[in-house]
CSV table of C-alpha atoms (C1' of nucleotides) in Angstrom, one decimal:
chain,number,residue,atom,x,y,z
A,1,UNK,CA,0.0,0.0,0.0
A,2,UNK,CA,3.1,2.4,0.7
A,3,UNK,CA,3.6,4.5,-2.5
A,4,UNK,CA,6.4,6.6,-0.8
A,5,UNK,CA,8.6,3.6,-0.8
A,6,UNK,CA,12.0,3.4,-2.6
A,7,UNK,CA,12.2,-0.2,-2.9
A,8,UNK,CA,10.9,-2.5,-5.8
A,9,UNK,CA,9.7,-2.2,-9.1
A,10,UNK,CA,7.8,0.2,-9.7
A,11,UNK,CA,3.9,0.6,-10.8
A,12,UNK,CA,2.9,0.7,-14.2
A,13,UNK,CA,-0.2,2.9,-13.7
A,14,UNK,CA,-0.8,6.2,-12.3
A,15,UNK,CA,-2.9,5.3,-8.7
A,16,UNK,CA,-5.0,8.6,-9.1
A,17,UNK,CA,-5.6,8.6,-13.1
A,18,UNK,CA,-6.9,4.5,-11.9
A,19,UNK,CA,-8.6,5.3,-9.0
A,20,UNK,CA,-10.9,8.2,-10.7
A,21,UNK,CA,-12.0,5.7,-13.4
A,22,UNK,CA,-12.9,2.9,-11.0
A,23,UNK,CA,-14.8,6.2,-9.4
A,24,UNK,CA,-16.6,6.8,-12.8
A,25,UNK,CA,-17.9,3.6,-12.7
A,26,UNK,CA,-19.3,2.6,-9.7
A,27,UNK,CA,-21.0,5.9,-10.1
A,28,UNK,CA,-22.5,4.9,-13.5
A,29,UNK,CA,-22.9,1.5,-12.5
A,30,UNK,CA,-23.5,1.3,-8.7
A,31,UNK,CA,-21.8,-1.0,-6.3
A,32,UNK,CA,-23.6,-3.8,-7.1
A,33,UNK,CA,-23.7,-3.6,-11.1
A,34,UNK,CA,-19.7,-2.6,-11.2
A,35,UNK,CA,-17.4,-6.2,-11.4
A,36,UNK,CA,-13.8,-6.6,-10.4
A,37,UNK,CA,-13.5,-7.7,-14.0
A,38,UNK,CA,-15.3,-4.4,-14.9
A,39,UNK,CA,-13.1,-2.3,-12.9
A,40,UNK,CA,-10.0,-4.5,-14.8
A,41,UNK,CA,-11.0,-3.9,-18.1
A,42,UNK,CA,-11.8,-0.1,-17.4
A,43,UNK,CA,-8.6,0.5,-15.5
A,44,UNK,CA,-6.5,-1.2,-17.7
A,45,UNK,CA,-5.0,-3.1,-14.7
A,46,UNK,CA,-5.2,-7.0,-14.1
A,47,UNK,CA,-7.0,-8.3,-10.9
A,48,UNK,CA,-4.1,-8.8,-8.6
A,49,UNK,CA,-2.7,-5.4,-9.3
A,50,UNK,CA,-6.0,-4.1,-7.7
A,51,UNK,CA,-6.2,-6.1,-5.0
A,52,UNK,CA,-2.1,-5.3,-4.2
A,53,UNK,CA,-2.8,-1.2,-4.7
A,54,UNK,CA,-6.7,-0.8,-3.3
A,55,UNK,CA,-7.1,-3.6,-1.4
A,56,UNK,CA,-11.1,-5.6,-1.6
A,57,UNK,CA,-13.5,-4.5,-3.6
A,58,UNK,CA,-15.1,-2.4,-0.8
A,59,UNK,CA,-12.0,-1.1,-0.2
A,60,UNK,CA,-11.9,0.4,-3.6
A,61,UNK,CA,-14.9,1.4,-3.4
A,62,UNK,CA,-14.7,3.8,-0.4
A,63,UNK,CA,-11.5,5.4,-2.1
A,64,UNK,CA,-13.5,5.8,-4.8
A,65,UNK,CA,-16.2,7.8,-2.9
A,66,UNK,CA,-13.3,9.7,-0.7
A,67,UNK,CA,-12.5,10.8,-4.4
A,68,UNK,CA,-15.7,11.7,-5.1
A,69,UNK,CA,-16.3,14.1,-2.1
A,70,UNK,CA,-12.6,15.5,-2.7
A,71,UNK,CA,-13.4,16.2,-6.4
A,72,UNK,CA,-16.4,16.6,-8.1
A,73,UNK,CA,-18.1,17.2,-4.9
A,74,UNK,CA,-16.5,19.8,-4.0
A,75,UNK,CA,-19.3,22.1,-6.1
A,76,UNK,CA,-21.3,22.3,-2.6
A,77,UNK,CA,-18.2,23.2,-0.9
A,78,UNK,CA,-17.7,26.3,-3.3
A,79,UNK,CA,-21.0,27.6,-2.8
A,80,UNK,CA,-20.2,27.7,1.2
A,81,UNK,CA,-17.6,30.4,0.0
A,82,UNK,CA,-20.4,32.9,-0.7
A,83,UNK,CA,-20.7,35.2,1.9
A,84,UNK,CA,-24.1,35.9,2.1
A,85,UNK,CA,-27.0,33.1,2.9
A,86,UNK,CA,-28.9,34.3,-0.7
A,87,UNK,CA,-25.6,33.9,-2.8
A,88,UNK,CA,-25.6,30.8,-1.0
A,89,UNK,CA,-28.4,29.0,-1.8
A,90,UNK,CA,-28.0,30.3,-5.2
A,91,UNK,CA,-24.6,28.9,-5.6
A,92,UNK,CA,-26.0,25.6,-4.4
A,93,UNK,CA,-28.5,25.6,-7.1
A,94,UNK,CA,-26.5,26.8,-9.5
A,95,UNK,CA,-23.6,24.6,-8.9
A,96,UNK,CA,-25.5,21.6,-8.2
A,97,UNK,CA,-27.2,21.9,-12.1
A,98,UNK,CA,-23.9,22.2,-13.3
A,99,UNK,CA,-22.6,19.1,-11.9
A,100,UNK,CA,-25.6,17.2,-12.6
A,101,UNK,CA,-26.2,18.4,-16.3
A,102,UNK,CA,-22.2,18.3,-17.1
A,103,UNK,CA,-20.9,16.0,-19.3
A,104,UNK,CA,-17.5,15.6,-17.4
A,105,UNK,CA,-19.5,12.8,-15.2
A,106,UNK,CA,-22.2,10.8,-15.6
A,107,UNK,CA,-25.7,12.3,-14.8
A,108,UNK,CA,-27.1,12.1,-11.3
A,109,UNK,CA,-25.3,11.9,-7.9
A,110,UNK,CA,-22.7,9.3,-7.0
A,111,UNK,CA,-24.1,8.8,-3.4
A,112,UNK,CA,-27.9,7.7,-5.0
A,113,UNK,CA,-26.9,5.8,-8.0
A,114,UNK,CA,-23.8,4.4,-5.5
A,115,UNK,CA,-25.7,2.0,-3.6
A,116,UNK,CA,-29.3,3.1,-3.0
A,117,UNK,CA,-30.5,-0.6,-2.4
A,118,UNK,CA,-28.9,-3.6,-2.1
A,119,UNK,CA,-28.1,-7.2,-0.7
A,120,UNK,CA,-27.9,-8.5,2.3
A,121,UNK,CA,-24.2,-8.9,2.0
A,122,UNK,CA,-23.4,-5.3,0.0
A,123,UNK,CA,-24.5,-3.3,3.1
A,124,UNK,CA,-21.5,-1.3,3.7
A,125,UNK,CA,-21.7,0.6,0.2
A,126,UNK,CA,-25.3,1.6,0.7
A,127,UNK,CA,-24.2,2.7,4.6
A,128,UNK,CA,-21.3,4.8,3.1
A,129,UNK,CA,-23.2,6.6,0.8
A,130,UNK,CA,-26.0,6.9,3.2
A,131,UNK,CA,-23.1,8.5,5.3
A,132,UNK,CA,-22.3,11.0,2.8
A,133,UNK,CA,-25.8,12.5,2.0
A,134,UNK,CA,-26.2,12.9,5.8
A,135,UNK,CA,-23.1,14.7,6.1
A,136,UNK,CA,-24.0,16.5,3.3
A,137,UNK,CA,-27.4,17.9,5.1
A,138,UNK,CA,-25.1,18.5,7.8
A,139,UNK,CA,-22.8,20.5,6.1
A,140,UNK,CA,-26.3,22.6,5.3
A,141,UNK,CA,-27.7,23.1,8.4
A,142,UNK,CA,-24.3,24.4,9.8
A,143,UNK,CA,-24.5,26.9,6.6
A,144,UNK,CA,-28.2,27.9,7.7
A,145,UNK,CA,-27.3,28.6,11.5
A,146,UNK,CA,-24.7,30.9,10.4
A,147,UNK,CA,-27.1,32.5,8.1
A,148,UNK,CA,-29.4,32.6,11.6
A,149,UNK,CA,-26.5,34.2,13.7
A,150,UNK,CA,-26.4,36.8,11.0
A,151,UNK,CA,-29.8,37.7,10.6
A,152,UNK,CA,-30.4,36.6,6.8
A,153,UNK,CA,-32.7,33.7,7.9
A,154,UNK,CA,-36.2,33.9,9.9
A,155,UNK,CA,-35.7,32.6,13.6
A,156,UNK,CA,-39.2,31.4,12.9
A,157,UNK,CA,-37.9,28.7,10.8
A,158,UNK,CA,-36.8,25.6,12.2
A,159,UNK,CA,-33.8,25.0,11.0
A,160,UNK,CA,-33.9,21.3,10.9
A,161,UNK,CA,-37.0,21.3,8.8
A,162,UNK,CA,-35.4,23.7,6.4
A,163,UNK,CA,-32.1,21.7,6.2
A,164,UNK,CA,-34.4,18.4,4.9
A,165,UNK,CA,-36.2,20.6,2.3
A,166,UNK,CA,-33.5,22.5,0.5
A,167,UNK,CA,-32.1,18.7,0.7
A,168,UNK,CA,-34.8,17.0,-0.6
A,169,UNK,CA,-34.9,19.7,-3.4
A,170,UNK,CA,-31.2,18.9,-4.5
A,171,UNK,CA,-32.1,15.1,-4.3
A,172,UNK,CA,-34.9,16.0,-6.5
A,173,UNK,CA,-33.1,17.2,-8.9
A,174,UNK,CA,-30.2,14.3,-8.8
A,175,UNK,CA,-33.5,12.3,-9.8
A,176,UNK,CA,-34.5,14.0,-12.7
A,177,UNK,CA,-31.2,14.0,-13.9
A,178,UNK,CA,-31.3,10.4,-13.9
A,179,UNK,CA,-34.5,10.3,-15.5
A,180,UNK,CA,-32.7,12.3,-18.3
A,181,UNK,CA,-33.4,15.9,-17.8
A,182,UNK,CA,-30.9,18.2,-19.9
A,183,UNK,CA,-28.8,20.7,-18.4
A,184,UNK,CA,-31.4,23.2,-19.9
A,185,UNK,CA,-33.9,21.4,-18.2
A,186,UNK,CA,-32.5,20.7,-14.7
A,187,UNK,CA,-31.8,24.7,-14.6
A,188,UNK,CA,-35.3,25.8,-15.3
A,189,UNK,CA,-36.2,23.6,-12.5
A,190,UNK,CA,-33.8,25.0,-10.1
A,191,UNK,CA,-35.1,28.3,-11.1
A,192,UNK,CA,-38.5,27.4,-10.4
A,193,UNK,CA,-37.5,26.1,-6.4
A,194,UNK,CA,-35.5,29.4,-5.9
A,195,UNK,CA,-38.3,31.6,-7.1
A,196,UNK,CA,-40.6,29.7,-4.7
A,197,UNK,CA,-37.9,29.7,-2.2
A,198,UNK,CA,-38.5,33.6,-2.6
A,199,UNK,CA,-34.5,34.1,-4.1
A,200,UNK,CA,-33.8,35.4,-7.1
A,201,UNK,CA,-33.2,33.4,-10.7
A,202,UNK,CA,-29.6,32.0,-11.8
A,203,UNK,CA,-27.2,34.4,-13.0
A,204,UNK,CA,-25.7,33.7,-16.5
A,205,UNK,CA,-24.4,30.2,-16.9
B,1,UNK,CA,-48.2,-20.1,-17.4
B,2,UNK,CA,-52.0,-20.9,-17.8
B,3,UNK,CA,-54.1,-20.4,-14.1
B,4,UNK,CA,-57.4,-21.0,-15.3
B,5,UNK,CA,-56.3,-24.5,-16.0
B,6,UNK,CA,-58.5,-27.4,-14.6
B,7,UNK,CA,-56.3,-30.2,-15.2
B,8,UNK,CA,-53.2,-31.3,-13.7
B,9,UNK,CA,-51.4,-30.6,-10.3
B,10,UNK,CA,-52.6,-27.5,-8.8
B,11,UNK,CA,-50.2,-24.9,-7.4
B,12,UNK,CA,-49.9,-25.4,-4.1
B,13,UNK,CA,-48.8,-21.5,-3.6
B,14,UNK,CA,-51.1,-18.2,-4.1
B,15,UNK,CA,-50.0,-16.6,-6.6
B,16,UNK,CA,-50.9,-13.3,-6.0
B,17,UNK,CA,-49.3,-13.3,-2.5
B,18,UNK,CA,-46.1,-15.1,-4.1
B,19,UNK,CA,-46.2,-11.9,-5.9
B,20,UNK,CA,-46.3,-9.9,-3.5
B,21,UNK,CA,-43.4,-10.8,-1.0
B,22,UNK,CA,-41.2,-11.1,-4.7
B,23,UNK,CA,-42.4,-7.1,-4.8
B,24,UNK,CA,-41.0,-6.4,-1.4
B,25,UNK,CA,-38.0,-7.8,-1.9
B,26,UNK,CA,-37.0,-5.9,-4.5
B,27,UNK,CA,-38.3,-3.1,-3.3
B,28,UNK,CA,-35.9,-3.5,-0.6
B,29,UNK,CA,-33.3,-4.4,-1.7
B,30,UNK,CA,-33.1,-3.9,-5.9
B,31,UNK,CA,-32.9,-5.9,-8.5
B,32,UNK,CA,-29.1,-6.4,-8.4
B,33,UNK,CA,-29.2,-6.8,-5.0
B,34,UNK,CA,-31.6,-9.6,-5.3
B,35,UNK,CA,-30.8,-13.4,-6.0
B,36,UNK,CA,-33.5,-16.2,-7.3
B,37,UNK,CA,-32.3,-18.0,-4.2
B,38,UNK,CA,-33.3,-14.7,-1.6
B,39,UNK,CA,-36.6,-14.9,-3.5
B,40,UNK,CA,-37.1,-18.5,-3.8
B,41,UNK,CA,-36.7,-18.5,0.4
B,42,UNK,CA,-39.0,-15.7,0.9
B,43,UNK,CA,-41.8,-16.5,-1.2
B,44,UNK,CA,-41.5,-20.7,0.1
B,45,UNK,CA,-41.0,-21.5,-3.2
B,46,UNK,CA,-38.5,-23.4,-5.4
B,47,UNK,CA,-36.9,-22.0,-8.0
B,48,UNK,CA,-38.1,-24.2,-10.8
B,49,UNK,CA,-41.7,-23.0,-9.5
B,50,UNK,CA,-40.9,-19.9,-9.7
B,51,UNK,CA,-39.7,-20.2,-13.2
B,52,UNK,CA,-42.7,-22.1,-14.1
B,53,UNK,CA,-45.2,-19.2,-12.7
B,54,UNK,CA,-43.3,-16.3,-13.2
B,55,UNK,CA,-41.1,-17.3,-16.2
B,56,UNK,CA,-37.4,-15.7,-15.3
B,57,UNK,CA,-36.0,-13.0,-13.0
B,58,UNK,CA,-36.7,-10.7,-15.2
B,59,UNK,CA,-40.1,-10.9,-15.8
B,60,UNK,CA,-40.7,-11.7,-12.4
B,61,UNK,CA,-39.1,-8.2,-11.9
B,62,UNK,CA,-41.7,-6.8,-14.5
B,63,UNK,CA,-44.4,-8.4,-12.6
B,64,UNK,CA,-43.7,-7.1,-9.2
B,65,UNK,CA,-43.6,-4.0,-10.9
B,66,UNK,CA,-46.7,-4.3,-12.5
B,67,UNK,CA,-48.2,-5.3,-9.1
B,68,UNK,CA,-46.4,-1.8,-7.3
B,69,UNK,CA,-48.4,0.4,-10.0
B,70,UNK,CA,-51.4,-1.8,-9.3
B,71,UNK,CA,-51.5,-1.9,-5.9
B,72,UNK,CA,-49.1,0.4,-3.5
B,73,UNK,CA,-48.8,2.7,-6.5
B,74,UNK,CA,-52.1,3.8,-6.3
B,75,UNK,CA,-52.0,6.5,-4.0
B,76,UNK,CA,-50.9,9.0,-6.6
B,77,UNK,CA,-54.2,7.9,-8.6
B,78,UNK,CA,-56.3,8.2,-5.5
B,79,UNK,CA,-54.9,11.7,-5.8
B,80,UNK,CA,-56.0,12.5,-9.0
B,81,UNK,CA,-59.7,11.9,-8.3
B,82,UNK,CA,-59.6,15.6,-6.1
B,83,UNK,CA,-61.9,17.8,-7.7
B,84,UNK,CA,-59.7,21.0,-7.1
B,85,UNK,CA,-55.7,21.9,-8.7
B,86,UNK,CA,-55.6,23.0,-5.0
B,87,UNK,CA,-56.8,20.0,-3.6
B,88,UNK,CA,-54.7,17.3,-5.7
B,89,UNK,CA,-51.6,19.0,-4.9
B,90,UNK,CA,-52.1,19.1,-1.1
B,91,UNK,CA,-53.4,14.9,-1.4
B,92,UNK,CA,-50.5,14.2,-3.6
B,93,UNK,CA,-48.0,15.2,-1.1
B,94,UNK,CA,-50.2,14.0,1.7
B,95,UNK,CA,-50.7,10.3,0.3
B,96,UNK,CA,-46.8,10.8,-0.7
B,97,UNK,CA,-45.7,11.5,2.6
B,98,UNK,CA,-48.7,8.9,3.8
B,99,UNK,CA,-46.7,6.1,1.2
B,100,UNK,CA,-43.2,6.9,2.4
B,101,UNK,CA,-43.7,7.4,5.9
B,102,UNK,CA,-45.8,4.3,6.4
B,103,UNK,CA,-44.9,0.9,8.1
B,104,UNK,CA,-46.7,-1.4,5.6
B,105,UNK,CA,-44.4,-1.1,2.7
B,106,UNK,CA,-40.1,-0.2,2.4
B,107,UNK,CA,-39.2,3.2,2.8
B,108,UNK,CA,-38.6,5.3,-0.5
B,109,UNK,CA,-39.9,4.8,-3.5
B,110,UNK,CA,-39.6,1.2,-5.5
B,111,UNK,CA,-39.2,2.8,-9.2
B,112,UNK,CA,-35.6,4.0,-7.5
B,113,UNK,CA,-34.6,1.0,-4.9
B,114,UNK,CA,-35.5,-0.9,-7.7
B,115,UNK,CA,-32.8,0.1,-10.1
B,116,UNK,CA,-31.5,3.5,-10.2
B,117,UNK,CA,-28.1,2.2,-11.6
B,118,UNK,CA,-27.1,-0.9,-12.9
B,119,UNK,CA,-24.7,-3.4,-14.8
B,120,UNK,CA,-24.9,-3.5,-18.7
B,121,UNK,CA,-26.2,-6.9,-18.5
B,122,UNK,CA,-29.3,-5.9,-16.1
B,123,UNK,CA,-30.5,-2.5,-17.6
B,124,UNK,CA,-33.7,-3.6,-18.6
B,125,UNK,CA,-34.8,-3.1,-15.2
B,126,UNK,CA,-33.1,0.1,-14.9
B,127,UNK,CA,-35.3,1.1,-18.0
B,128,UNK,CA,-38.4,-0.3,-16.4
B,129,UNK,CA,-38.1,1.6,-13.6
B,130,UNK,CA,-37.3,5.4,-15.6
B,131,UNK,CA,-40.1,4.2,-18.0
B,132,UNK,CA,-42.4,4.2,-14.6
B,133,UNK,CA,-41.2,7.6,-13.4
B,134,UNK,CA,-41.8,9.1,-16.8
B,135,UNK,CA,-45.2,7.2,-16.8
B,136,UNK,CA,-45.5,9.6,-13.0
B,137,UNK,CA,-44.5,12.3,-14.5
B,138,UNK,CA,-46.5,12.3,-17.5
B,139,UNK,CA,-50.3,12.0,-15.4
B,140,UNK,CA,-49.0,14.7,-13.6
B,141,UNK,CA,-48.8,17.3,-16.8
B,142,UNK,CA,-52.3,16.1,-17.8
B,143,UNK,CA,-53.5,17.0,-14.1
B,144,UNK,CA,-51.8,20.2,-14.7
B,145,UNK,CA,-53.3,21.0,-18.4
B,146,UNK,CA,-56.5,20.1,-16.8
B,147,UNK,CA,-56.0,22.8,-14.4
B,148,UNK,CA,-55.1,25.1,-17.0
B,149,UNK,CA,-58.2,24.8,-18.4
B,150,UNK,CA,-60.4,25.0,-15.7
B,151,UNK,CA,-58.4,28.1,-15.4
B,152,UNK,CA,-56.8,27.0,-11.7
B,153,UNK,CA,-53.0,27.5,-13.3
B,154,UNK,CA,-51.8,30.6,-14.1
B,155,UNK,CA,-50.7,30.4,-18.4
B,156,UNK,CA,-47.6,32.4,-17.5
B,157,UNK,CA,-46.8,29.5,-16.0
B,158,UNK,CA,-45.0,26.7,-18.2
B,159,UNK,CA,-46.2,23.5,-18.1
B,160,UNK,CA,-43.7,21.4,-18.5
B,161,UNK,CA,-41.2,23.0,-15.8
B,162,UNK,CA,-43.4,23.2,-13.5
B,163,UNK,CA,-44.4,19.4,-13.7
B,164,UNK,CA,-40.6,18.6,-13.5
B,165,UNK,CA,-40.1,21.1,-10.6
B,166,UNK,CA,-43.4,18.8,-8.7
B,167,UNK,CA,-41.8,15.6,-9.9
B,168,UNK,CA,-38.9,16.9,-8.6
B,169,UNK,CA,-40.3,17.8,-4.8
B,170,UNK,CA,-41.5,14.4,-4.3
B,171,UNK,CA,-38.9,12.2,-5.6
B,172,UNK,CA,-37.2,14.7,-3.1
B,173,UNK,CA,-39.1,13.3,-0.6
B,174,UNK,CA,-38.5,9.8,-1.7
B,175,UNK,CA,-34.9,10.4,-1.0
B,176,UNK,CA,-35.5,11.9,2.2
B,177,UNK,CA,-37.3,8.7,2.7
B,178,UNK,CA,-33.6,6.4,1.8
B,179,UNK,CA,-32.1,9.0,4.2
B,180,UNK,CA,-34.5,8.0,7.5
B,181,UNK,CA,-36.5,10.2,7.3
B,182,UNK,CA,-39.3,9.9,9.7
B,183,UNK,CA,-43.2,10.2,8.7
B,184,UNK,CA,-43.5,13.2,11.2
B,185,UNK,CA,-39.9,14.4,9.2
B,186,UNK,CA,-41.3,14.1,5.9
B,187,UNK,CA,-44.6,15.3,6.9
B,188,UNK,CA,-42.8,18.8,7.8
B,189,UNK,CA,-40.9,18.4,4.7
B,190,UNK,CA,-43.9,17.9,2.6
B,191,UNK,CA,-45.6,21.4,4.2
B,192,UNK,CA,-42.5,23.4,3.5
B,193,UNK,CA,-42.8,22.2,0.1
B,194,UNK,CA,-46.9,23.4,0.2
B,195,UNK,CA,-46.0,26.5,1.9
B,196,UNK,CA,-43.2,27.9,-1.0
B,197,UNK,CA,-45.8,26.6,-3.5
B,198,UNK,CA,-48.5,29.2,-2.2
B,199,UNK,CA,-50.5,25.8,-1.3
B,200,UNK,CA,-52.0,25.8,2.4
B,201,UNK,CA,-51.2,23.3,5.2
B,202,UNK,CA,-51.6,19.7,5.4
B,203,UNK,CA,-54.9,18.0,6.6
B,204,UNK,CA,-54.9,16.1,9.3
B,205,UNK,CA,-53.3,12.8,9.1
C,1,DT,C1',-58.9,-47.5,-12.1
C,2,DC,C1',-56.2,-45.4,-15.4
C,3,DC,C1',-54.8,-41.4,-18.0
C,4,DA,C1',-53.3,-36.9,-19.0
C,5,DT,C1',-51.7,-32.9,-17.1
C,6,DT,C1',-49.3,-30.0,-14.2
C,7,DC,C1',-47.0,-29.1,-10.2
C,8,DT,C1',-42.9,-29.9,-6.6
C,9,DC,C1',-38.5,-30.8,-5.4
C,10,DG,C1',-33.6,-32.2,-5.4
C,11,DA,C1',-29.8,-32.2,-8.2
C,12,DA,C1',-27.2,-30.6,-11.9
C,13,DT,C1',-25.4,-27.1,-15.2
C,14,DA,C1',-22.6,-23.5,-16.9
C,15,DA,C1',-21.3,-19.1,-16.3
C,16,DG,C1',-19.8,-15.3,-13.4
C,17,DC,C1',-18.3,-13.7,-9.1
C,18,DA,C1',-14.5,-11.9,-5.7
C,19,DT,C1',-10.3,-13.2,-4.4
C,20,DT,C1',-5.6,-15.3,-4.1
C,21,DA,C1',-1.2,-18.3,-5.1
C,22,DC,C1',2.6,-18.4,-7.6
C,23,DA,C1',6.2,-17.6,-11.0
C,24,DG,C1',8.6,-14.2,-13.3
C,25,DA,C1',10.0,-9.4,-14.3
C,26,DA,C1',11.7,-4.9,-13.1
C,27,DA,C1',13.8,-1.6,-10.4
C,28,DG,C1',17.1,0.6,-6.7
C,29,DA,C1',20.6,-0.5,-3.2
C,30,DT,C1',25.0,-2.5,-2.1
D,1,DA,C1',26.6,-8.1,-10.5
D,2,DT,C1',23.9,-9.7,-7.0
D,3,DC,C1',20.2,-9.1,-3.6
D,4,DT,C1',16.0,-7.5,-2.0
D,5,DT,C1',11.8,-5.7,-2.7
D,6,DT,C1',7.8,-4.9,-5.2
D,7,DC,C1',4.9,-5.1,-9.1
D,8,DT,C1',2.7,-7.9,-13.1
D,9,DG,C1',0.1,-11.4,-15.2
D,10,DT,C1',-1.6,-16.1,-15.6
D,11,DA,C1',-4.2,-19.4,-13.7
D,12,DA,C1',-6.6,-21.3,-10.3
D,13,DT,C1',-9.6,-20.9,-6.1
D,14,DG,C1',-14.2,-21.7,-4.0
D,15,DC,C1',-18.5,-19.7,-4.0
D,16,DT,C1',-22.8,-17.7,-6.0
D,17,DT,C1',-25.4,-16.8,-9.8
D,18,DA,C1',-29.5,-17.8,-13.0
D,19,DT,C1',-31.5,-21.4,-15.1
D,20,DT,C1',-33.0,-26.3,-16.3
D,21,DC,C1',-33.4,-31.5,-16.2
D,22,DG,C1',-35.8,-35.4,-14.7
D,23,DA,C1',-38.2,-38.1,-11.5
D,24,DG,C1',-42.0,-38.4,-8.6
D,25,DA,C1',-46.5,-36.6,-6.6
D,26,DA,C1',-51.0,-34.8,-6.8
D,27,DT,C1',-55.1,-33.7,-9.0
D,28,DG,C1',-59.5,-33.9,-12.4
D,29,DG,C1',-61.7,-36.4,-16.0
D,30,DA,C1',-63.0,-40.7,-18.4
DNA sequence: TCCATTCTCGAATAAGCATTACAGAAAGAT
DNA sequence: ATCTTTCTGTAATGCTTATTCGAGAATGGA
């Protein structure tokens, strides 16, 4: 497992440049549907090699998803950088249409197409990305409390409540992504939730 | 395949509730996610009976679908029959909430446990399940035109978004569902959702 | 009673699955 | 150049998968 080391022959493939297309297809696949022979083919590496530089399957698929938060899901991260709780949610939207309607990844969200059901004997991959979306919401609400402490959001709301909507509303639109809605598409929907949110429509993208 | 049979051996299984444990199943845990064998135990029935009623997994799968639209699925139909736009909206997240929340059935929504992603071998029930949601989707833009007409939906509105944006909200909630979500959770959810639409409270339920 | 039909059940099939053992190859260190 | 370490690739592992074969059991009709 120690890249740092010295010693040995070295690896033939780049770990990163391997690890993102293992990433790519459990996320297009799902735990379940993606195959260690799968994975081989796609990452051009044989079986063994795999086994020696991820570890299990499991394994691999947990770096994959530790990838997935560090890169492309970094989009809700960005939006946290907006100072104020309307350029926000804005951001959120915005970004979150981007990365679901880009062509850079396959439609829909890794941590629903993942592992959103499976066996018995799979349940680690659907707990992990069970694991994510929550932290995800928690992520959120710590973004709506600050809005709280600086007066851009109604004490009147519970905050809790609010965190599961504006949730629920991404997740909705991860869904109709996977159903096939164009970039186009997803946008005019995200419009519609922030004019009903009572925030203003997408700048230019 | 022929029930109506009087000759021969007859089944020593109902049918219909054969069917419907098969339907929980994968509504639990997916079509990947599970085997003939998980089915044959949970049903009481051997696989080569199982074959010979059902014909293979697959249309076994198309079945128990057949059987969620038929039976569970209902609620959305139920829905339909409110006499106001008003009115359906507030019972479609109502019996939505009602479906998710309850104990009777899995949480979320089968046409996503089912098969959101897949393996290239199994995408047939991947495309059975989007061809359901589209199916969703589609009675809810005839609800809408009919509310157009009856002049209960404004025209600046468009159609089409705003039946996305709906389809949207409640697969939302179907995700909120995955997540734990409680009924009392989602039932809060589901009024947030009311409340930005310009749609009163919930009933009592 | 005997027949025709259809179901049940255990066993078998062939393919695919995740995983590993082993032999050889490639590199840096001495 | 040799040694040690680590990677590569082939081939095998044992298990699970979906599916089927064939023998026997149970029924209704003649």
């Amino acid at each position: 497992m120690k890249t740092s080391n010295k010693l040995g022959r070295p690896a033939a493939f780049d770990k990163d440049a391997a690890l993102d297309v293992a990433m790519r297809l459990f996320w297009k696949q799902g735990y379940e549907g993606t195959s260690m022979a799968d994975l081989s083919h796609a990452m051009g590496i044989h079986p063994s090699s795999i086994y020696a530089a991820f570890g299990d399957k499991q394994a691999l698929f947990a770096l994959a998803a530790k990838r997935y938060i560090e890169v492309p899901g970094q989009y809700m991260v960005r939006a946290l950088a907006e100072p104020t709780f309307e350029t926000f949610i804005r951001a959120a939207f915005y970004n979150t249409v981007e990365f679901l309607g880009g062509k850079e990844y396959p439609a829909s969200c890794f941590t629903l197409t993942g592992s959103l059901s499976c066996g018995v004997d799979t349940e680690p991959a659907k707990a992990l990305m069970l694991d994510i979306r929550l932290r995800n919401e928690a992520v959120l609400k710590a973004r709506l409390l600050k809005a709280r402490r600086a007066g851009e959001f109604s004490k009147e709301e519970n905050i809790d409540d609010y965190t599961r909507y504006l949730s629920s509303l991404l997740s909705g639109l991860a869904v109709q992504a996977a159903n096939g809605s164009t970039k186009a598409q997803l946008k005019r929907t995200a419009e519609l939730a922030l004019r009903h949110l009572g925030i203003g429509l997408l700048s230019e993208g």
